[in-house]
Short mmCIF file of C-alpha atoms in Angstrom, two decimals:
data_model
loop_
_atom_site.label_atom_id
_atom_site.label_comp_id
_atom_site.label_asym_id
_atom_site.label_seq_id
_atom_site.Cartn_x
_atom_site.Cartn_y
_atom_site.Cartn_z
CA UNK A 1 159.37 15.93 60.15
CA UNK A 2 161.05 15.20 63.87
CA UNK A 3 162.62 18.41 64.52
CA UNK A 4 165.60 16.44 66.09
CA UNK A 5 166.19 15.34 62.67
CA UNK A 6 165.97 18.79 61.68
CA UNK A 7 168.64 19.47 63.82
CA UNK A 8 171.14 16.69 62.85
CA UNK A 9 170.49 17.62 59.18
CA UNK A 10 171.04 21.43 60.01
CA UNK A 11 174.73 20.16 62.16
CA UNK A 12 175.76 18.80 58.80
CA UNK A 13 175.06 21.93 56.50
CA UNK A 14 171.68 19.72 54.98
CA UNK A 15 168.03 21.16 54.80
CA UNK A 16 165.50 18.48 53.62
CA UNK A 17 163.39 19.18 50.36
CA UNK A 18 160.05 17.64 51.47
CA UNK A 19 159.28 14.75 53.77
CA UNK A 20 160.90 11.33 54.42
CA UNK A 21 159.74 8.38 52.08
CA UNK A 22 159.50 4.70 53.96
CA UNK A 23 161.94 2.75 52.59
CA UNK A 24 161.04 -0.90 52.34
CA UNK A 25 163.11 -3.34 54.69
CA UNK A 26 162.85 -1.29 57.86
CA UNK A 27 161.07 -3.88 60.24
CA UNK A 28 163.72 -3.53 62.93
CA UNK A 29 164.09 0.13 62.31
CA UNK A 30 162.82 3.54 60.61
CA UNK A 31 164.51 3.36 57.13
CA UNK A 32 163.60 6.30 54.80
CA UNK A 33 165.15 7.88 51.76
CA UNK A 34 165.05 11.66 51.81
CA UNK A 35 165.74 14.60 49.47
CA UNK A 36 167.90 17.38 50.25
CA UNK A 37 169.74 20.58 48.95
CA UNK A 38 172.85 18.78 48.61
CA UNK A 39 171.43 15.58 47.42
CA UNK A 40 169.64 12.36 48.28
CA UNK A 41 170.36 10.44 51.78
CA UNK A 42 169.24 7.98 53.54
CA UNK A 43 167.80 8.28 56.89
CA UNK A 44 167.65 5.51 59.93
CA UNK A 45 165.81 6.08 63.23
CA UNK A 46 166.04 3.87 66.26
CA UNK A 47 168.16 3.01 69.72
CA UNK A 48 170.95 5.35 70.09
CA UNK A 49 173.42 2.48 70.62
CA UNK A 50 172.44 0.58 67.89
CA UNK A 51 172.97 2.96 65.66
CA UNK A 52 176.31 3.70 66.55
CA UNK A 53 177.71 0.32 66.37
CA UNK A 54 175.87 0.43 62.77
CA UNK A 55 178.00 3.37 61.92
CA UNK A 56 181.24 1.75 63.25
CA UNK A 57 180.01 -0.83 61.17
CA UNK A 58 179.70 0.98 58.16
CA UNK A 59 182.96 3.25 58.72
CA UNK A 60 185.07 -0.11 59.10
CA UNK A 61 183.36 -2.13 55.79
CA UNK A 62 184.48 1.27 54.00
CA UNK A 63 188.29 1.41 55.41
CA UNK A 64 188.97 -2.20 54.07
CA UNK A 65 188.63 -0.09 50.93
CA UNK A 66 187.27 -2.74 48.24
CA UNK A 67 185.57 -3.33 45.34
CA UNK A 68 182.17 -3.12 47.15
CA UNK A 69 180.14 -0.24 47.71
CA UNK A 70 179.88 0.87 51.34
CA UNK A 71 176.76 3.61 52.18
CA UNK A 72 179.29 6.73 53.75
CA UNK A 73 178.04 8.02 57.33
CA UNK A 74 177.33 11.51 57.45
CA UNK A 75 176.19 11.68 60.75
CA UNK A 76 174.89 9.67 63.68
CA UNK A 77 173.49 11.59 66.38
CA UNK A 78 171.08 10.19 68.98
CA UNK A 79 168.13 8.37 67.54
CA UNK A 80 169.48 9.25 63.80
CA UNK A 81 171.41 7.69 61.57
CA UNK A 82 172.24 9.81 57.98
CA UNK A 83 174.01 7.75 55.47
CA UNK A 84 174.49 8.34 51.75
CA UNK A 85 171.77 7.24 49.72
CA UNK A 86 172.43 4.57 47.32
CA UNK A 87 170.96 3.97 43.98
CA UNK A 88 169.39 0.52 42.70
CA UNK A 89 170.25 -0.54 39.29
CA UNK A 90 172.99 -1.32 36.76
CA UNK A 91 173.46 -5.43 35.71
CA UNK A 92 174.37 -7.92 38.89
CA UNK A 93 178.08 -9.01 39.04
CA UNK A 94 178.65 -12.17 41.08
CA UNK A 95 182.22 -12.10 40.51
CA UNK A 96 182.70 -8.29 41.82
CA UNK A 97 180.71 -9.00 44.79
CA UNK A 98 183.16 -12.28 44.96
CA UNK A 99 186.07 -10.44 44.52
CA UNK A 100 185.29 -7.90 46.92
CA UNK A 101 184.88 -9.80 50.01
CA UNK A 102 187.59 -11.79 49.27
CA UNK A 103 189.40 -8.38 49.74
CA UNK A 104 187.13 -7.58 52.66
CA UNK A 105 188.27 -10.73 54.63
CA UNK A 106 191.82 -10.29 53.80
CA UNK A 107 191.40 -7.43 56.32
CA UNK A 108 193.08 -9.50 59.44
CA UNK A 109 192.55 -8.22 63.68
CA UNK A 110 194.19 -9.47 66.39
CA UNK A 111 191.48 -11.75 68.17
CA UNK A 112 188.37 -13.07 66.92
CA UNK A 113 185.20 -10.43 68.11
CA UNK A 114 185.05 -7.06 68.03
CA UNK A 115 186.16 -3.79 70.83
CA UNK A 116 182.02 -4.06 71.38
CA UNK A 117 178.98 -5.33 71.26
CA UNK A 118 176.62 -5.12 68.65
CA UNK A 119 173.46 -7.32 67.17
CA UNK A 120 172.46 -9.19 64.29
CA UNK A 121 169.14 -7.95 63.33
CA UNK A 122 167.22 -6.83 66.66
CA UNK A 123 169.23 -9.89 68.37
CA UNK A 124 172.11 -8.55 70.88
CA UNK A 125 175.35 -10.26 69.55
CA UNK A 126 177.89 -10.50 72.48
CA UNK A 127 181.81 -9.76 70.28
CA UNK A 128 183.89 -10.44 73.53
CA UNK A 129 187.43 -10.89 71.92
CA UNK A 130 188.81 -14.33 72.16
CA UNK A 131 192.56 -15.69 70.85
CA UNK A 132 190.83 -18.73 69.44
CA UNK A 133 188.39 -18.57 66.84
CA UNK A 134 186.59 -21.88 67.73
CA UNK A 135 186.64 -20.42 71.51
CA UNK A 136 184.74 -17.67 70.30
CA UNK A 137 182.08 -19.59 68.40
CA UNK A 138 180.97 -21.61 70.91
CA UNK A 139 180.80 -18.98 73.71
CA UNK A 140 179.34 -16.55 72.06
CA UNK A 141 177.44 -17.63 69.03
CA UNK A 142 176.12 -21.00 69.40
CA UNK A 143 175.61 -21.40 72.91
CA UNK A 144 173.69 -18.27 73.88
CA UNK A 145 171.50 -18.59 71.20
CA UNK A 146 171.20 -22.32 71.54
CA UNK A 147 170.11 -21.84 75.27
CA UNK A 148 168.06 -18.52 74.42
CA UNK A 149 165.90 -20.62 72.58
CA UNK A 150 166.01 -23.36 74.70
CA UNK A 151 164.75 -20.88 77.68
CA UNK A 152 161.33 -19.73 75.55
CA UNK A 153 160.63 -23.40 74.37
CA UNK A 154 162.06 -23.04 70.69
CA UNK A 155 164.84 -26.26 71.42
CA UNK A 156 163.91 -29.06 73.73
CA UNK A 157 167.42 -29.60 75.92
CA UNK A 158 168.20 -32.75 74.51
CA UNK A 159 168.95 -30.67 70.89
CA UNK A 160 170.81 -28.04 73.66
CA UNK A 161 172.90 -31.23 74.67
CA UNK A 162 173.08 -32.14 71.04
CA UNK A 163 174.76 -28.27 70.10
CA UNK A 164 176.74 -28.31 73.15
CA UNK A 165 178.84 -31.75 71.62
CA UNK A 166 178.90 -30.29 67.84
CA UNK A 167 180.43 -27.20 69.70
CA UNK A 168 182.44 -29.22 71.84
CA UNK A 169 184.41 -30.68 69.06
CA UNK A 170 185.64 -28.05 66.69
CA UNK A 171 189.12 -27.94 68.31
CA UNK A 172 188.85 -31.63 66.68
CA UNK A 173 188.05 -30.49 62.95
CA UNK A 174 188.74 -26.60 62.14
CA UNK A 175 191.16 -25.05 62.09
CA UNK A 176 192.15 -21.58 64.23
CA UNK A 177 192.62 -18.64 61.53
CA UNK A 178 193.70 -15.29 62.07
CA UNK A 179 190.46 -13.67 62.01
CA UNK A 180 189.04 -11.97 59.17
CA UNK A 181 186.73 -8.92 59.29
CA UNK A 182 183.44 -9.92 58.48
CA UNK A 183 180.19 -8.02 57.67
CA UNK A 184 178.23 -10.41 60.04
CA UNK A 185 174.66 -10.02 58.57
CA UNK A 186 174.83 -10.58 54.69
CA UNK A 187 172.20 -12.18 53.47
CA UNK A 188 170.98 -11.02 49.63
CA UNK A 189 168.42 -8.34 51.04
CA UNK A 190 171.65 -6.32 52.15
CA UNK A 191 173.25 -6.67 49.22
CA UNK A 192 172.65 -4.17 46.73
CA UNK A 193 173.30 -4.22 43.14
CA UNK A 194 173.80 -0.59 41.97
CA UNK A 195 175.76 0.99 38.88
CA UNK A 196 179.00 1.27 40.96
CA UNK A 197 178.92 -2.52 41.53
CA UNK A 198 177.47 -4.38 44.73
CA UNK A 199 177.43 -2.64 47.58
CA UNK A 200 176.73 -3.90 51.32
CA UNK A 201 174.24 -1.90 54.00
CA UNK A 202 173.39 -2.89 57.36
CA UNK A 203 176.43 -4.65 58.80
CA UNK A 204 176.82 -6.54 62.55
CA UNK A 205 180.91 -6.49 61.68
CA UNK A 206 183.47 -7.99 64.10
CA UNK A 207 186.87 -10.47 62.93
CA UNK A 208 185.98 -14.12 63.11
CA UNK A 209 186.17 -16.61 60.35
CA UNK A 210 185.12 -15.57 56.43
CA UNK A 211 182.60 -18.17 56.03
CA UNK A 212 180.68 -16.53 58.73
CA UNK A 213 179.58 -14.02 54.90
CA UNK A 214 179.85 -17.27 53.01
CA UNK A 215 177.63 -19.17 54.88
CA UNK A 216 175.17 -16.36 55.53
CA UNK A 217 174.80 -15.93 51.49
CA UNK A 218 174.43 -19.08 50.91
CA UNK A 219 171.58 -19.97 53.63
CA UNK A 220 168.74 -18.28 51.81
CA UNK A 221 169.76 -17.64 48.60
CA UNK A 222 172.75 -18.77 45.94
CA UNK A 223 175.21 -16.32 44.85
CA UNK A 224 176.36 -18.44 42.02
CA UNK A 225 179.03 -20.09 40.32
CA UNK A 226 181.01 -16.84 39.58
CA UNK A 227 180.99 -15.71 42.77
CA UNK A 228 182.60 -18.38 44.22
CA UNK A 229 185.17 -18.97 41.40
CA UNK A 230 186.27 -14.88 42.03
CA UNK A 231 186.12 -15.30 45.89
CA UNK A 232 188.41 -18.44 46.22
CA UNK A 233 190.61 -18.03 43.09
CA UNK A 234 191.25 -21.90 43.43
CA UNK A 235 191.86 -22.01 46.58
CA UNK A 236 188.07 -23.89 47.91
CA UNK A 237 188.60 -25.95 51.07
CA UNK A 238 188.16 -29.15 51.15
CA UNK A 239 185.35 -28.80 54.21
CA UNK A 240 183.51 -26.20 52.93
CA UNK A 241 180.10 -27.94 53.44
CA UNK A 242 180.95 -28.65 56.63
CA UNK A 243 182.03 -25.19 57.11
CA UNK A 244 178.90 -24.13 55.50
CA UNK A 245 176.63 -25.93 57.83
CA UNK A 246 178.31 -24.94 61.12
CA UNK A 247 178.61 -21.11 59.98
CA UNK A 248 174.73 -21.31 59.01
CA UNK A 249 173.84 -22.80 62.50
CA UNK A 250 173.85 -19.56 63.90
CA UNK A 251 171.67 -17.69 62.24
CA UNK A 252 169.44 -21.00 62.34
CA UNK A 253 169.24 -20.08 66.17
CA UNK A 254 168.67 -16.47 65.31
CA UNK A 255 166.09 -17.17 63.15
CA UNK A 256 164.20 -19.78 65.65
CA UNK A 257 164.52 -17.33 68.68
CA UNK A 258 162.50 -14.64 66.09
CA UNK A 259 160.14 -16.24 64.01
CA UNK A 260 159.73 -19.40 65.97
CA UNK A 261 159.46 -22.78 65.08
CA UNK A 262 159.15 -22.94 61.70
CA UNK A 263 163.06 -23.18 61.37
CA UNK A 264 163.24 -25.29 64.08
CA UNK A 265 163.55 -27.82 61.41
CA UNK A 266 166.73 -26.84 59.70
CA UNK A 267 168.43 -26.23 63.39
CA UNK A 268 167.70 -29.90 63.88
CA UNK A 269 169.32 -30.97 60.44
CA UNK A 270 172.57 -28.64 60.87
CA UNK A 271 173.18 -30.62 63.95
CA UNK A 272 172.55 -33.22 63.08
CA UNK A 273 174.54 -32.92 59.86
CA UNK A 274 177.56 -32.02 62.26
CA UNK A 275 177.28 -34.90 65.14
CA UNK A 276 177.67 -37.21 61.57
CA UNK A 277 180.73 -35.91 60.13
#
């Protein structure tokens, strides 16, 4: 064992009962779980300021103070992350999980971003605050990724010119919202289901729109009927495929600038999907 973890450990009153065990999921970072005197934790190892906008993160999913299960922070020091392990199991419940980030996203900030940067998997996601929500989206969502990918030869710059008018016209189409505190990152893998109910790891948070979680859950996976019926309690918008598609364009472009062209593809249809409503 790292004797720098020794020492964070040691800084919180912890000594470790044998050595850390690889947790799966941790291609971006170190992930392991780890027994102690005091207990199981978790234990995350990589850049300094990632980790501590993951901790911010996690500290601001778990002051919304809803029906989801946040991992606490015990410490974040350096290269170390120590969170509170959480326990797999128990029976799936769409509707909690529903009901939960409806209450997350009722959490409102002034502009749409965040105080600072953070990223969305190993991708650096720029959270400069903007008044206007659709501002925001273009400028520093769609855009940077649209022309990141355009500058290693993922997009030709005719689909670049093709993003550029779907972004263009949202002032036409949605709406400005106060912004809602968002996770940022949820897709299934980091959502648990545990005997407390579903809890939520691994956050890129910042205020923006709520279908930014929707969409996310949605692009890879189907949370299901109940989910949906807990989360809008009636209230569905009318647009919420078009919603759907725009939110999902983003980490479209995330996923073509890491894994390459295989979702070129589905960028392609999103936009196009778009530039025909």
């Amino acid at each position: 064992m790292q004797e720098s973890l020794r020492a964070v450990l040691a800084s919180q009153h912890l000594v470790a009962r044998g050595e850390p065990r690889a947790l799966s999921g941790g291609d971006i970072a170190e992930v392991a779980w780890l027994e102690t005197d005091q207990g199981a934790v978790v234990v995350k190892r990589d850049a300094s300021d990632a980790l501590a906008a993951e901790a911010e993160g996690l500290r601001a999913l778990s002051y919304a103070n809803t029906a989801l299960k946040v991992p606490a922070v015990i410490a974040q020091e350096g290269e170390w992350l120590i969170m509170e392990a959480v326990t797999s199991g128990g029976k799936r419940d769409a509707a909690l999980l529903g009901e939960g980030l409806r209450g997350l996203h009722a959490v409102h900030g002034e502009r749409h971003g965040w105080p600072s940067d953070n990223r969305c998997g190993p991708t650096a996601q720029r959270n400069t605050p903007c008044d206007d929500g659709r501002v925001f989206q273009r400028e520093h969502r769609l855009m940077p990724l649209g022309t990141a990918c355009v500058e290693r030869g993922l997009l030709p710059t005719t689909m670049l010119d093709a993003l550029g008018d779907v972004a263009g016209r949202l002032e036409t189409w949605l709406p400005d919202v106060p912004p809602s505190l968002v996770h940022g990152d949820l897709w299934s893998g980091n959502v648990l289901t545990t005997p407390e109910g579903p809890a939520i790891i691994d956050p890129a948070v910042y205020y923006h729109y709520p279908e930014v979680d929707l969409a996310m859950l949605t692009l890879f996976g189907a949370p299901g009927e109940a989910f949906f019926e807990a989360y809008w309690d009636g209230a569905r918008p009318d647009d919420w495929r078009r919603r759907e598609t725009l939110f999902q364009l983003y980490p479209l472009l995330n996923h073509l600038l890491l894994f390459g062209g295989a979702y070129r593809a589905g960028v392609e249809r999103a936009i196009a999907r778009l530039q025909s409503t």
